[in-house]
């Protein structure tokens, strides 16, 4: 039988010239530091171009996280306009992070008609400060009824404007918050900024108690490592499931996956390094400090990590990194996958959120210091994090939930859904000694007395790194590994900031009280730290978090195990959560309710779309291929064994038809009304039905003539470069 198998033809093209659809990119300079931030209206540009007074006022606005003084807005806008035009910009846009998971922009041209058929380039102070996008089409979870579809965007001067280039021009981009007219957050950035303010307030309170007279500000800092897959675009185009849902809904296990462990840190393929070079060039222009690139564990999987920055900037930059990963991948003939689990059976992609706190005079509050005093302060902050994760591990877990990350968390290659802390050898020892009080059983160390003895050296790259822990101390920061590759880090950072703020608040108050009763400072700190560790060390776990043993042990320790998003959704607006949000001014009740609605709907929609895509692919691509092969087999089968093959095929085809019918029916029956019912239905009914269908399709992949198989296989997707 002769068929024109598009898949096979495409494979031949890809193999003959893997770069045929790629552009060549020649970097204009090898000295990336010479172009760093050239497309960013950063402090250097501001200083150079703005009148001295205006520059100082703007800097003061940034330093104090205030609103821009309308008196200087006009001047800033004019200077920004000239700068943008010099960089080829024709339009400007307010750029924000609505609750869609991505960013939003609406461009306005600088051209302004004036009398006499002429026009001028114009960008006013009020256009810089505030915009009013039609908010009705963004998710608001009921906060803003459509008839009063009003929200506005406002420039956040702590995040500098930048130039975004495309093939035929450029746009001036103003990073903004997005809120309703009644001031409720409709975006990811507003709560992040609020949580940073809460953390700052309570961290400063602690610093004051430690007699710090230098620091006036504290920022949470974030460095997010991004994992991603690159697949040849020509092959991805033949996988509607991949294009629509970001993951493969079908695909038999390939003969070779990652078992040889030959990919991690392996040499980077030619086309990929070409892509990375252009990506990094563009990121550096934007002032995004990219630093590390390497092959990841799975075939076709890679990682990029920037230097850490203040959390709000890091989160903006992270959104831009994801955007540029996608667009620049396309230029190089790749399809970039940011989904947490694009391929079953091999590693998924995470986004490790490296988190710490830093003062404006450059002190990392999670850096063990050189003096006993510094160490006492370090232990106080580290203990506050321990307490926060123990008390609010459920919220942390909630902050990384979502339909796509569910496939990864707990899938035995990613951190589990149980939140625990790994401290690493040296710090672990210190904590255990403190928990036991001065009477130490340790042979290696003399008893720790806070404020008197100094800590043993705590290695930043100790050999006993525990990759299975969701939350690990890595020398001078914590690494939260449960964050998903596609997620906006603002969400998990907001929760982290808030729960640590709460801990610092609580512990600072204890310290204040103790001091009031006349207790000596070092003794008071020692008691609070030891006491806190004793109460919360159930959250410390150094073993392998992938095991069943740990699940049982965690249960004994009463650590929550929120397996799926459905388990997390009620927490978003649970009474206890709202109390915490309100106390630290991170979300109001109505904002929490709206987010509950938005995340629930997102979950339901994601799974419904996946189910529809599965039906489409299985019904219109797989079933015809299988039937086609059956006709061949009927003609060919003469012996009993051959007929056995036919029977096996028949059984799978029947199973496929039956499962398709069940799935089709199932998606018509998603309950209306309370979103939680629909979410539960998607989780416990639709997903398992899709899984059964997948097993049948994957079996057929092994039965049907390769010449007839329409979908590029796992081997082809993962190993064609
Ligand atoms: P590794 O994960 O291999 O240990 P690094 O320690 O170099 O790698 O850091 C990983 C990420 O952590 C990088 O993005 C880095 O900038 C970030 N990081 C380092 N120090 C801090 C800090 N104080 N706060 C937040 N992130 C940090
Ligand atoms: Mg790391």
XYZ file of C-alpha atoms and ligand atoms in Angstrom:
749
model
C 0.000 0.000 0.000
C 1.333 3.427 -0.783
C 0.609 6.318 1.483
C 2.167 9.699 1.752
C 3.230 9.715 5.333
C 3.849 13.343 6.188
C 5.560 12.378 9.395
C 8.187 10.290 7.650
C 8.758 12.881 4.968
C 9.276 15.510 7.620
C 11.741 13.300 9.453
C 13.802 12.954 6.330
C 13.869 16.730 5.877
C 14.888 17.302 9.469
C 17.618 14.681 9.301
C 18.991 16.002 6.016
C 19.306 19.531 7.282
C 18.518 20.072 10.900
C 19.103 23.784 10.480
C 17.037 24.364 7.365
C 14.465 26.504 9.103
C 16.912 28.197 11.419
C 18.319 31.679 11.042
C 21.966 32.313 11.484
C 22.700 34.669 14.273
C 25.946 36.520 14.493
C 26.464 38.333 17.720
C 27.615 41.886 17.147
C 30.002 41.652 20.060
C 31.666 39.065 22.218
C 31.831 41.561 25.050
C 28.313 41.203 26.394
C 29.049 43.541 29.281
C 29.397 46.358 26.737
C 25.756 45.985 25.689
C 24.314 45.044 29.087
C 21.096 46.952 29.693
C 21.377 48.994 26.471
C 17.658 48.478 25.863
C 16.694 49.389 29.374
C 15.807 52.838 30.679
C 17.870 52.087 33.754
C 19.534 54.230 36.366
C 22.536 54.964 34.142
C 20.345 56.203 31.280
C 18.151 58.136 33.668
C 21.185 59.822 35.169
C 22.627 60.669 31.809
C 19.444 62.065 30.298
C 17.232 63.499 32.992
C 17.761 66.923 34.580
C 19.561 66.433 37.920
C 16.530 67.353 40.063
C 14.177 65.099 38.136
C 16.661 62.242 38.293
C 16.952 62.598 42.047
C 13.217 62.757 42.536
C 12.759 59.628 40.396
C 15.456 57.783 42.330
C 13.803 58.769 45.581
C 10.486 57.441 44.233
C 12.170 54.143 43.422
C 14.027 53.909 46.733
C 10.929 54.557 48.776
C 8.542 52.505 46.595
C 6.322 55.551 46.206
C 4.114 56.684 43.351
C 5.749 58.825 40.715
C 5.441 62.550 41.431
C 3.093 63.834 38.685
C 5.183 67.008 38.654
C 8.105 65.204 37.040
C 6.118 62.719 34.936
C 6.003 65.021 31.914
C 9.778 65.446 31.837
C 10.456 61.738 32.377
C 8.021 60.834 29.604
C 9.561 63.289 27.139
C 13.077 61.997 27.794
C 11.859 58.418 27.600
C 10.174 59.155 24.258
C 13.364 60.525 22.711
C 15.351 57.605 24.050
C 12.782 55.090 22.736
C 12.687 56.651 19.267
C 16.468 56.526 19.102
C 16.092 52.810 19.715
C 13.620 52.427 16.877
C 10.419 52.338 18.939
C 7.237 53.426 17.180
C 4.803 52.423 19.925
C 4.559 52.212 23.680
C 2.679 49.782 25.834
C 1.845 49.234 29.465
C 2.943 45.723 30.249
C 1.315 43.794 33.055
C 0.767 40.346 34.461
C -2.956 39.585 34.567
C -4.238 36.364 36.063
C -3.893 34.546 32.740
C -0.442 33.220 33.615
C 1.190 35.290 30.910
C 1.804 38.974 30.283
C -0.473 41.462 28.552
C 0.276 44.432 26.328
C -1.666 46.803 24.121
C 0.392 49.027 21.891
C -0.245 52.703 21.182
C 1.565 54.545 18.453
C 3.547 57.677 19.338
C 2.058 59.397 16.271
C -0.325 62.203 17.197
C -2.093 64.138 14.405
C -1.907 67.921 14.665
C -3.388 70.725 12.604
C -2.494 71.110 8.967
C -2.395 67.404 8.138
C 0.774 66.940 10.117
C 1.676 64.831 13.106
C 4.124 64.779 15.984
C 5.548 62.047 18.175
C 3.931 62.261 21.573
C 4.097 60.395 24.863
C 2.677 62.263 27.825
C 3.354 62.050 31.531
C -0.145 60.774 32.155
C 0.323 58.062 29.526
C 3.476 57.022 31.339
C 1.825 56.914 34.758
C -1.509 55.367 34.024
C -3.356 53.357 31.393
C -6.880 52.048 31.129
C -7.006 48.820 29.180
C -10.447 47.361 28.663
C -10.287 45.051 31.620
C -13.392 43.046 30.852
C -11.574 40.300 29.003
C -9.084 39.491 31.737
C -9.885 37.009 34.475
C -11.116 38.817 37.570
C -12.878 36.002 39.400
C -15.962 38.081 39.915
C -14.225 41.146 41.351
C -15.268 43.334 38.505
C -18.562 42.728 36.810
C -18.323 43.149 33.050
C -20.637 46.143 32.969
C -18.116 48.109 34.970
C -15.194 46.713 33.085
C -12.770 49.157 34.506
C -9.310 48.541 35.668
C -6.196 50.543 35.274
C -2.488 49.998 34.902
C 0.042 52.109 36.786
C 3.780 52.304 36.229
C 5.892 50.642 38.906
C 9.032 52.811 38.709
C 11.069 50.169 40.580
C 10.954 48.174 37.352
C 12.567 50.196 34.557
C 10.984 50.644 31.132
C 12.612 48.753 28.287
C 12.644 48.295 24.533
C 11.281 45.103 23.083
C 12.432 44.381 19.541
C 10.695 42.413 16.876
C 11.751 41.739 13.312
C 10.402 44.989 11.925
C 10.626 47.436 14.776
C 10.539 48.065 18.494
C 8.158 48.946 21.293
C 8.705 50.955 24.469
C 7.464 48.775 27.323
C 6.357 50.220 30.685
C 6.029 47.591 33.447
C 2.847 48.249 35.409
C 0.546 46.915 38.072
C -3.046 46.159 37.077
C -5.805 46.942 39.571
C -9.522 47.637 39.632
C -10.833 51.143 40.279
C -11.568 50.088 43.819
C -7.888 49.178 44.228
C -8.207 45.406 44.129
C -5.357 43.501 42.547
C -6.163 41.998 39.161
C -2.607 40.856 38.571
C 0.367 38.919 39.945
C 2.639 41.887 40.594
C 0.505 43.867 43.062
C 0.388 41.122 45.727
C 4.087 40.456 45.184
C 4.893 44.111 45.922
C 2.657 44.001 48.996
C 4.347 40.837 50.257
C 7.755 42.430 49.745
C 6.609 45.377 51.844
C 5.413 43.024 54.613
C 8.675 41.104 54.625
C 10.662 44.305 54.640
C 8.749 45.743 57.571
C 9.294 42.744 59.813
C 12.846 42.026 58.712
C 13.747 45.633 59.531
C 12.140 45.214 62.931
C 14.425 42.240 63.589
C 17.481 44.078 62.308
C 16.739 46.954 64.615
C 16.646 44.574 67.563
C 20.040 43.289 66.442
C 21.189 46.897 66.617
C 21.646 47.318 62.880
C 21.953 51.035 62.157
C 23.022 50.858 58.514
C 20.219 49.166 56.661
C 17.140 51.110 55.695
C 15.576 48.598 53.320
C 15.218 44.823 52.972
C 14.337 43.086 49.708
C 13.467 39.520 49.039
C 15.844 38.326 46.354
C 15.107 35.683 43.749
C 17.148 33.812 41.172
C 14.982 31.432 39.169
C 16.481 28.537 37.240
C 14.330 27.793 34.195
C 14.145 24.336 32.638
C 12.679 23.855 29.154
C 12.526 21.509 26.193
C 13.357 22.314 22.577
C 11.629 20.279 19.875
C 11.993 20.671 16.127
C 9.140 22.877 14.975
C 8.465 20.779 11.895
C 7.843 17.761 14.077
C 5.929 19.667 16.742
C 3.602 20.902 14.000
C 2.512 17.304 13.444
C 1.454 16.943 17.104
C -1.801 18.846 17.664
C -1.780 17.707 21.304
C 1.584 19.375 21.875
C 0.546 22.575 20.120
C -2.766 22.870 21.955
C -1.921 21.642 25.451
C 1.852 22.029 25.669
C 2.311 18.344 26.442
C 2.124 15.065 24.590
C -1.139 13.361 25.476
C 0.080 10.198 23.759
C 3.388 8.544 23.037
C 4.819 5.121 23.801
C 7.898 4.909 25.968
C 10.959 5.212 23.714
C 13.621 2.466 23.710
C 16.073 5.028 25.063
C 15.028 7.773 27.451
C 17.311 9.233 30.071
C 18.472 5.961 31.609
C 22.037 6.252 30.359
C 22.278 9.603 32.156
C 24.260 10.880 29.216
C 22.487 14.168 28.716
C 23.008 16.163 31.926
C 25.754 18.721 31.327
C 26.442 17.011 27.986
C 27.814 18.998 25.068
C 25.171 21.377 23.762
C 23.999 20.588 20.207
C 25.065 23.062 17.506
C 21.598 24.379 16.699
C 20.763 24.752 20.372
C 23.856 26.746 21.209
C 23.077 28.987 18.238
C 19.659 29.588 19.743
C 21.067 30.180 23.230
C 23.571 32.697 21.897
C 20.863 34.824 20.324
C 18.601 34.454 23.351
C 21.311 35.582 25.730
C 22.236 38.488 23.482
C 18.659 39.778 23.584
C 18.359 39.187 27.337
C 21.592 41.017 28.060
C 20.365 44.009 26.014
C 17.356 44.097 28.331
C 19.558 44.085 31.395
C 18.572 40.557 32.348
C 21.656 39.030 33.940
C 21.678 35.549 32.385
C 24.530 33.476 33.615
C 24.251 29.721 33.322
C 23.210 27.429 30.466
C 23.432 23.674 30.220
C 21.845 20.437 29.067
C 19.403 19.032 31.588
C 18.702 15.429 32.559
C 16.143 14.530 29.892
C 16.999 14.418 26.196
C 16.161 17.743 24.487
C 15.913 19.442 27.889
C 17.939 22.514 28.832
C 18.299 25.049 31.619
C 18.956 28.746 31.883
C 19.660 30.651 35.094
C 20.050 34.377 35.657
C 21.750 36.087 38.602
C 19.407 36.860 41.429
C 17.702 40.250 41.715
C 15.090 41.879 43.938
C 12.004 39.687 43.672
C 9.815 42.072 41.671
C 12.516 42.636 39.074
C 13.383 38.943 39.009
C 9.782 38.094 38.375
C 9.434 40.607 35.526
C 12.646 39.303 34.051
C 11.480 35.743 34.422
C 8.328 36.533 32.430
C 10.490 38.104 29.727
C 12.796 35.104 29.710
C 9.833 32.820 29.025
C 8.549 35.128 26.297
C 11.931 35.351 24.574
C 12.575 31.630 24.958
C 9.468 31.029 22.882
C 9.972 33.662 20.203
C 13.669 33.100 19.678
C 13.218 29.321 19.635
C 10.845 29.829 16.710
C 13.515 31.766 14.809
C 15.799 28.766 15.153
C 13.251 26.243 13.996
C 12.445 25.060 17.508
C 9.246 24.775 19.456
C 10.010 25.640 23.085
C 8.068 23.708 25.712
C 7.691 25.260 29.151
C 5.084 22.741 30.325
C 5.969 20.916 33.536
C 5.566 17.478 32.005
C 5.672 17.508 28.204
C 6.674 13.829 28.027
C 5.528 10.970 30.219
C 8.253 8.748 31.629
C 11.118 11.225 31.501
C 11.913 14.218 33.683
C 9.620 17.192 33.691
C 10.640 20.840 33.928
C 10.746 22.922 37.060
C 11.752 26.421 37.943
C 13.854 26.456 41.076
C 13.071 29.576 43.013
C 16.259 30.544 44.880
C 15.153 32.906 47.581
C 16.779 35.047 50.208
C 16.539 38.445 51.904
C 18.986 41.263 51.370
C 19.500 44.704 52.868
C 20.058 47.849 50.844
C 23.668 47.881 52.049
C 24.212 44.469 50.507
C 23.938 42.098 53.447
C 22.426 38.706 52.625
C 20.416 37.850 55.728
C 20.719 34.126 55.059
C 24.506 34.211 54.798
C 26.201 32.686 57.837
C 28.597 35.399 58.966
C 32.133 35.566 60.298
C 31.363 36.810 63.776
C 29.209 35.298 66.533
C 26.924 38.323 66.343
C 26.346 37.895 62.613
C 25.725 34.230 63.163
C 23.146 34.873 65.850
C 21.311 37.077 63.381
C 21.678 34.505 60.607
C 20.258 31.770 62.842
C 17.354 33.982 63.790
C 16.409 34.533 60.130
C 17.038 30.919 59.096
C 14.896 29.704 61.983
C 12.119 32.054 60.955
C 12.093 30.376 57.536
C 12.002 26.946 59.159
C 9.022 27.952 61.253
C 7.247 29.492 58.256
C 7.615 26.381 56.117
C 6.457 24.152 58.961
C 3.404 26.227 59.788
C 2.456 27.159 56.256
C 3.769 24.356 54.072
C 0.228 23.913 52.819
C 0.171 27.473 51.483
C 3.562 27.010 49.862
C 2.253 23.905 48.147
C -0.861 25.791 47.104
C 1.336 28.493 45.570
C 2.809 26.047 43.068
C -0.398 24.177 42.260
C -1.944 23.961 38.822
C -3.065 21.329 36.363
C 0.287 21.094 34.608
C 2.523 21.000 37.698
C 0.393 18.180 39.138
C 1.984 15.850 36.585
C 5.378 16.697 37.962
C 5.111 17.023 41.732
C 5.370 13.619 43.253
C 6.134 11.947 39.963
C 9.295 10.465 41.470
C 11.673 12.789 39.723
C 10.479 16.067 41.080
C 10.034 17.182 44.637
C 6.955 15.651 46.203
C 3.859 17.548 47.200
C 4.900 17.258 50.872
C 6.764 20.373 51.958
C 9.885 19.612 53.987
C 13.244 21.312 54.468
C 16.718 20.003 53.774
C 19.361 21.887 55.724
C 22.533 20.120 54.671
C 25.213 18.630 56.900
C 26.742 21.490 58.836
C 23.647 23.578 59.413
C 21.669 20.467 60.249
C 24.138 19.716 63.023
C 23.885 23.247 64.397
C 20.098 23.122 64.391
C 20.006 19.783 66.158
C 22.369 21.064 68.831
C 20.268 24.127 69.351
C 17.158 22.003 69.562
C 18.785 19.915 72.271
C 19.968 22.946 74.190
C 23.520 23.321 75.384
C 23.895 19.666 76.304
C 25.272 18.334 73.086
C 25.945 14.815 72.043
C 27.900 15.874 69.016
C 31.448 14.700 68.936
C 32.535 17.112 66.299
C 31.326 20.344 67.761
C 31.370 22.082 71.062
C 27.963 23.289 72.244
C 26.662 26.230 70.289
C 26.015 29.301 72.328
C 24.390 31.939 70.268
C 26.232 35.192 70.239
C 29.276 33.556 71.791
C 30.476 30.732 69.615
C 30.708 30.960 65.890
C 29.286 28.436 63.503
C 31.324 25.745 61.864
C 31.924 26.643 58.218
C 28.776 25.982 56.215
C 29.720 24.905 52.759
C 27.772 26.409 49.957
C 28.368 23.461 47.703
C 28.440 20.650 50.190
C 28.622 17.257 48.562
C 25.455 16.037 50.239
C 23.082 18.143 48.160
C 19.686 16.597 48.326
C 17.961 16.904 44.972
C 14.812 15.237 46.221
C 13.905 17.924 48.736
C 11.357 20.566 47.744
C 12.966 23.215 49.939
C 16.689 23.144 50.509
C 19.183 25.423 52.214
C 21.995 25.902 49.722
C 24.606 27.793 51.687
C 23.202 31.324 51.698
C 19.669 31.012 50.306
C 16.807 28.584 50.177
C 15.969 26.818 46.956
C 12.265 26.142 46.482
C 12.191 23.428 43.861
C 8.505 22.655 43.592
C 7.797 25.656 41.346
C 6.710 24.606 37.859
C 8.530 25.579 34.672
C 5.556 27.447 33.223
C 4.602 29.306 36.386
C 4.960 32.974 37.195
C 7.385 33.033 40.127
C 5.507 35.987 41.588
C 2.951 33.594 43.046
C 5.291 31.363 45.042
C 7.456 34.330 46.032
C 4.421 36.192 47.354
C 3.564 33.260 49.629
C 7.164 32.828 50.754
C 7.550 36.501 51.573
C 4.295 36.538 53.479
C 4.876 33.454 55.609
C 8.414 34.489 56.490
C 7.140 37.982 57.348
C 4.705 36.332 59.731
C 7.472 34.299 61.350
C 9.752 37.298 61.735
C 6.890 39.286 63.188
C 6.167 36.546 65.714
C 9.789 35.980 66.694
C 10.600 39.697 66.866
C 7.719 40.197 69.229
C 8.980 37.364 71.436
C 12.423 38.892 71.477
C 11.068 42.312 72.340
C 9.092 40.880 75.221
C 12.077 38.955 76.545
C 14.239 42.060 76.395
C 11.589 44.027 78.225
C 11.756 41.582 81.101
C 15.439 42.406 81.333
C 16.811 39.274 79.726
C 20.311 39.511 78.268
C 20.163 39.806 74.465
C 22.206 36.719 73.559
C 20.356 34.551 76.009
C 16.996 35.782 74.748
C 17.950 35.098 71.135
C 19.318 31.703 72.073
C 16.136 30.728 73.834
C 13.846 31.863 71.050
C 15.890 30.181 68.339
C 16.262 26.914 70.266
C 12.635 26.907 71.214
C 11.495 27.588 67.642
C 13.693 24.843 66.241
C 12.371 22.389 68.829
C 8.798 23.215 67.920
C 9.276 23.088 64.188
C 12.000 20.607 63.396
C 9.420 18.086 62.212
C 9.661 19.849 58.870
C 13.355 18.956 58.508
C 13.969 15.856 56.455
C 17.273 14.811 54.955
C 16.328 11.474 53.479
C 15.075 10.646 50.014
C 11.797 12.504 49.549
C 10.783 10.331 46.584
C 10.126 7.239 48.696
C 6.914 5.771 50.062
C 8.610 5.634 53.464
C 8.771 9.396 53.527
C 5.067 9.668 52.769
C 4.330 7.456 55.770
C 6.821 9.297 57.964
C 5.458 12.695 56.905
C 2.000 11.565 57.878
C 3.255 10.663 61.351
C 4.761 14.117 61.583
C 1.417 15.629 60.552
C 2.906 17.324 57.495
C 0.213 17.912 54.905
C 0.375 15.951 51.662
C -1.697 17.907 49.171
C -1.412 15.569 46.235
C -3.259 17.483 43.546
C -4.434 20.981 42.762
C -7.924 19.980 43.846
C -6.567 19.502 47.377
C -4.996 22.966 47.225
C -7.862 25.013 45.801
C -9.869 25.343 49.048
C -6.803 26.781 50.787
C -6.685 29.797 48.497
C -9.576 31.416 50.319
C -9.820 29.354 53.492
C -10.623 31.397 56.585
C -7.165 30.840 58.081
C -5.463 31.891 54.857
C -7.511 35.065 54.631
C -6.601 35.966 58.215
C -2.943 35.747 57.279
C -3.341 37.625 53.982
C -5.206 40.414 55.701
C -2.808 40.692 58.612
C 0.103 41.155 56.207
C -1.886 43.137 53.671
C -1.212 40.747 50.796
C -4.764 39.949 49.685
C -8.162 41.148 50.787
C -10.945 38.625 51.229
C -12.517 39.536 47.903
C -9.144 39.189 46.176
C -8.666 35.770 47.755
C -12.159 34.720 46.682
C -11.524 35.944 43.172
C -8.257 34.049 42.966
C -9.959 30.919 44.170
C -12.415 31.297 41.311
C -9.721 32.027 38.736
C -7.404 29.156 39.680
C -10.295 26.703 39.876
C -11.599 27.697 36.472
C -8.146 27.570 35.003
C -7.769 24.024 36.278
C -11.128 22.933 34.886
C -10.530 24.586 31.522
C -7.039 23.170 31.173
C -8.257 19.632 31.693
C -11.304 20.102 29.455
C -9.079 21.360 26.649
C -6.747 18.417 27.105
C -9.657 15.993 26.975
C -10.975 17.592 23.785
C -7.558 17.479 22.218
C -7.175 13.810 23.175
C -10.513 13.034 21.571
C -9.555 14.852 18.397
C -6.190 13.165 18.010
C -7.339 9.682 18.979
C -10.505 9.895 16.892
C -9.230 11.500 13.715
C -5.597 10.437 13.565
C -5.056 7.259 15.558
C -8.281 5.402 14.848
C -8.065 5.815 11.051
C -4.417 4.713 11.088
C -5.286 1.632 13.112
C -8.215 0.749 10.846
C -6.040 1.299 7.830
C -3.475 -1.134 9.159
C -6.224 -3.599 9.941
C -7.214 -3.828 6.272
C -3.625 -4.703 5.404
C -3.467 -7.263 8.130
C -6.740 -8.913 7.130
C -5.346 -9.476 3.648
C -1.988 -10.669 4.908
C -2.870 -12.846 7.864
C -2.829 -16.525 6.996
C -1.369 -18.388 9.962
C -2.815 -18.633 13.446
C -0.084 -16.399 14.862
C -0.772 -13.755 12.254
C -4.457 -13.938 12.995
C -3.572 -13.579 16.650
C -1.957 -10.287 15.766
C -5.128 -9.239 14.014
C -7.149 -10.145 17.099
C -4.847 -8.115 19.277
C -5.235 -5.156 16.963
C -8.996 -5.583 16.889
C -9.186 -5.652 20.662
C -7.209 -2.399 20.906
C -9.308 -0.713 18.249
C -12.484 -1.686 20.082
C -11.037 -0.469 23.347
C -10.125 2.808 21.657
C -13.623 3.316 20.305
C -15.167 2.529 23.683
C -12.828 4.826 25.600
C -13.338 7.633 23.121
C -17.064 7.376 23.671
C -16.656 7.401 27.451
C -14.400 10.433 27.367
C -16.729 12.295 25.009
C -19.614 11.669 27.360
C -17.562 12.549 30.400
C -16.749 16.048 29.189
C -20.398 16.823 28.586
C -21.100 16.032 32.219
C -18.743 18.441 33.994
C -20.907 19.655 36.898
C -22.127 23.235 36.868
C -22.410 25.399 39.963
C -19.715 25.197 42.647
C -16.344 25.206 40.887
C -14.855 22.755 43.351
C -17.265 20.050 42.156
C -16.214 20.576 38.577
C -12.546 20.573 39.575
C -12.945 17.322 41.485
C -14.763 15.793 38.543
C -11.937 16.778 36.200
C -9.351 15.350 38.566
C -11.001 12.081 39.516
C -13.088 11.324 36.421
C -11.688 13.008 33.304
C -7.973 12.574 33.942
C -8.213 8.814 34.635
C -10.405 8.373 31.535
C -7.804 10.193 29.461
C -5.127 7.970 30.960
C -6.958 4.804 29.881
C -7.325 6.182 26.375
C -3.644 6.996 26.359
C -2.669 3.469 27.323
C -4.652 2.096 24.377
C -3.173 4.586 21.930
C 0.346 3.870 23.183
C -0.272 0.174 22.725
C -1.477 0.792 19.170
C 1.702 2.736 18.484
C 3.560 -0.502 19.078
C 1.202 -2.529 16.861
C 0.480 -0.346 13.852
C 2.747 -0.160 10.792
C 5.196 2.690 11.314
C 4.529 3.780 7.729
C 0.960 4.569 8.745
C 1.559 6.143 12.151
C 0.667 9.839 11.994
C 2.271 11.216 15.178
C 5.999 11.797 15.540
C 7.139 9.387 18.248
C 8.975 10.158 21.465
C 12.247 9.024 19.909
C 11.731 11.332 16.952
C 10.680 14.327 19.036
C 13.447 13.943 21.596
C 16.393 12.902 19.474
C 16.039 14.919 16.244
C 18.317 17.897 16.529
P 23.432 26.055 42.117
O 21.974 25.852 42.087
O 24.166 25.202 41.153
O 23.984 26.032 43.505
P 23.987 28.842 42.308
O 24.237 28.652 43.742
O 25.029 29.575 41.550
O 23.724 27.493 41.564
O 22.660 29.628 42.177
C 21.511 29.240 41.552
C 20.635 30.469 41.501
O 20.528 31.011 42.813
C 21.159 31.585 40.613
O 20.094 32.137 39.911
C 21.716 32.537 41.630
O 21.746 33.865 41.164
C 20.703 32.393 42.746
N 21.167 32.974 44.001
C 22.412 33.034 44.489
N 22.431 33.777 45.626
C 21.160 34.182 45.863
C 20.524 34.995 46.856
N 21.205 35.522 47.849
N 19.194 35.199 46.742
C 18.493 34.668 45.746
N 19.033 33.910 44.782
C 20.344 33.671 44.830
Mg 20.182 25.052 41.703
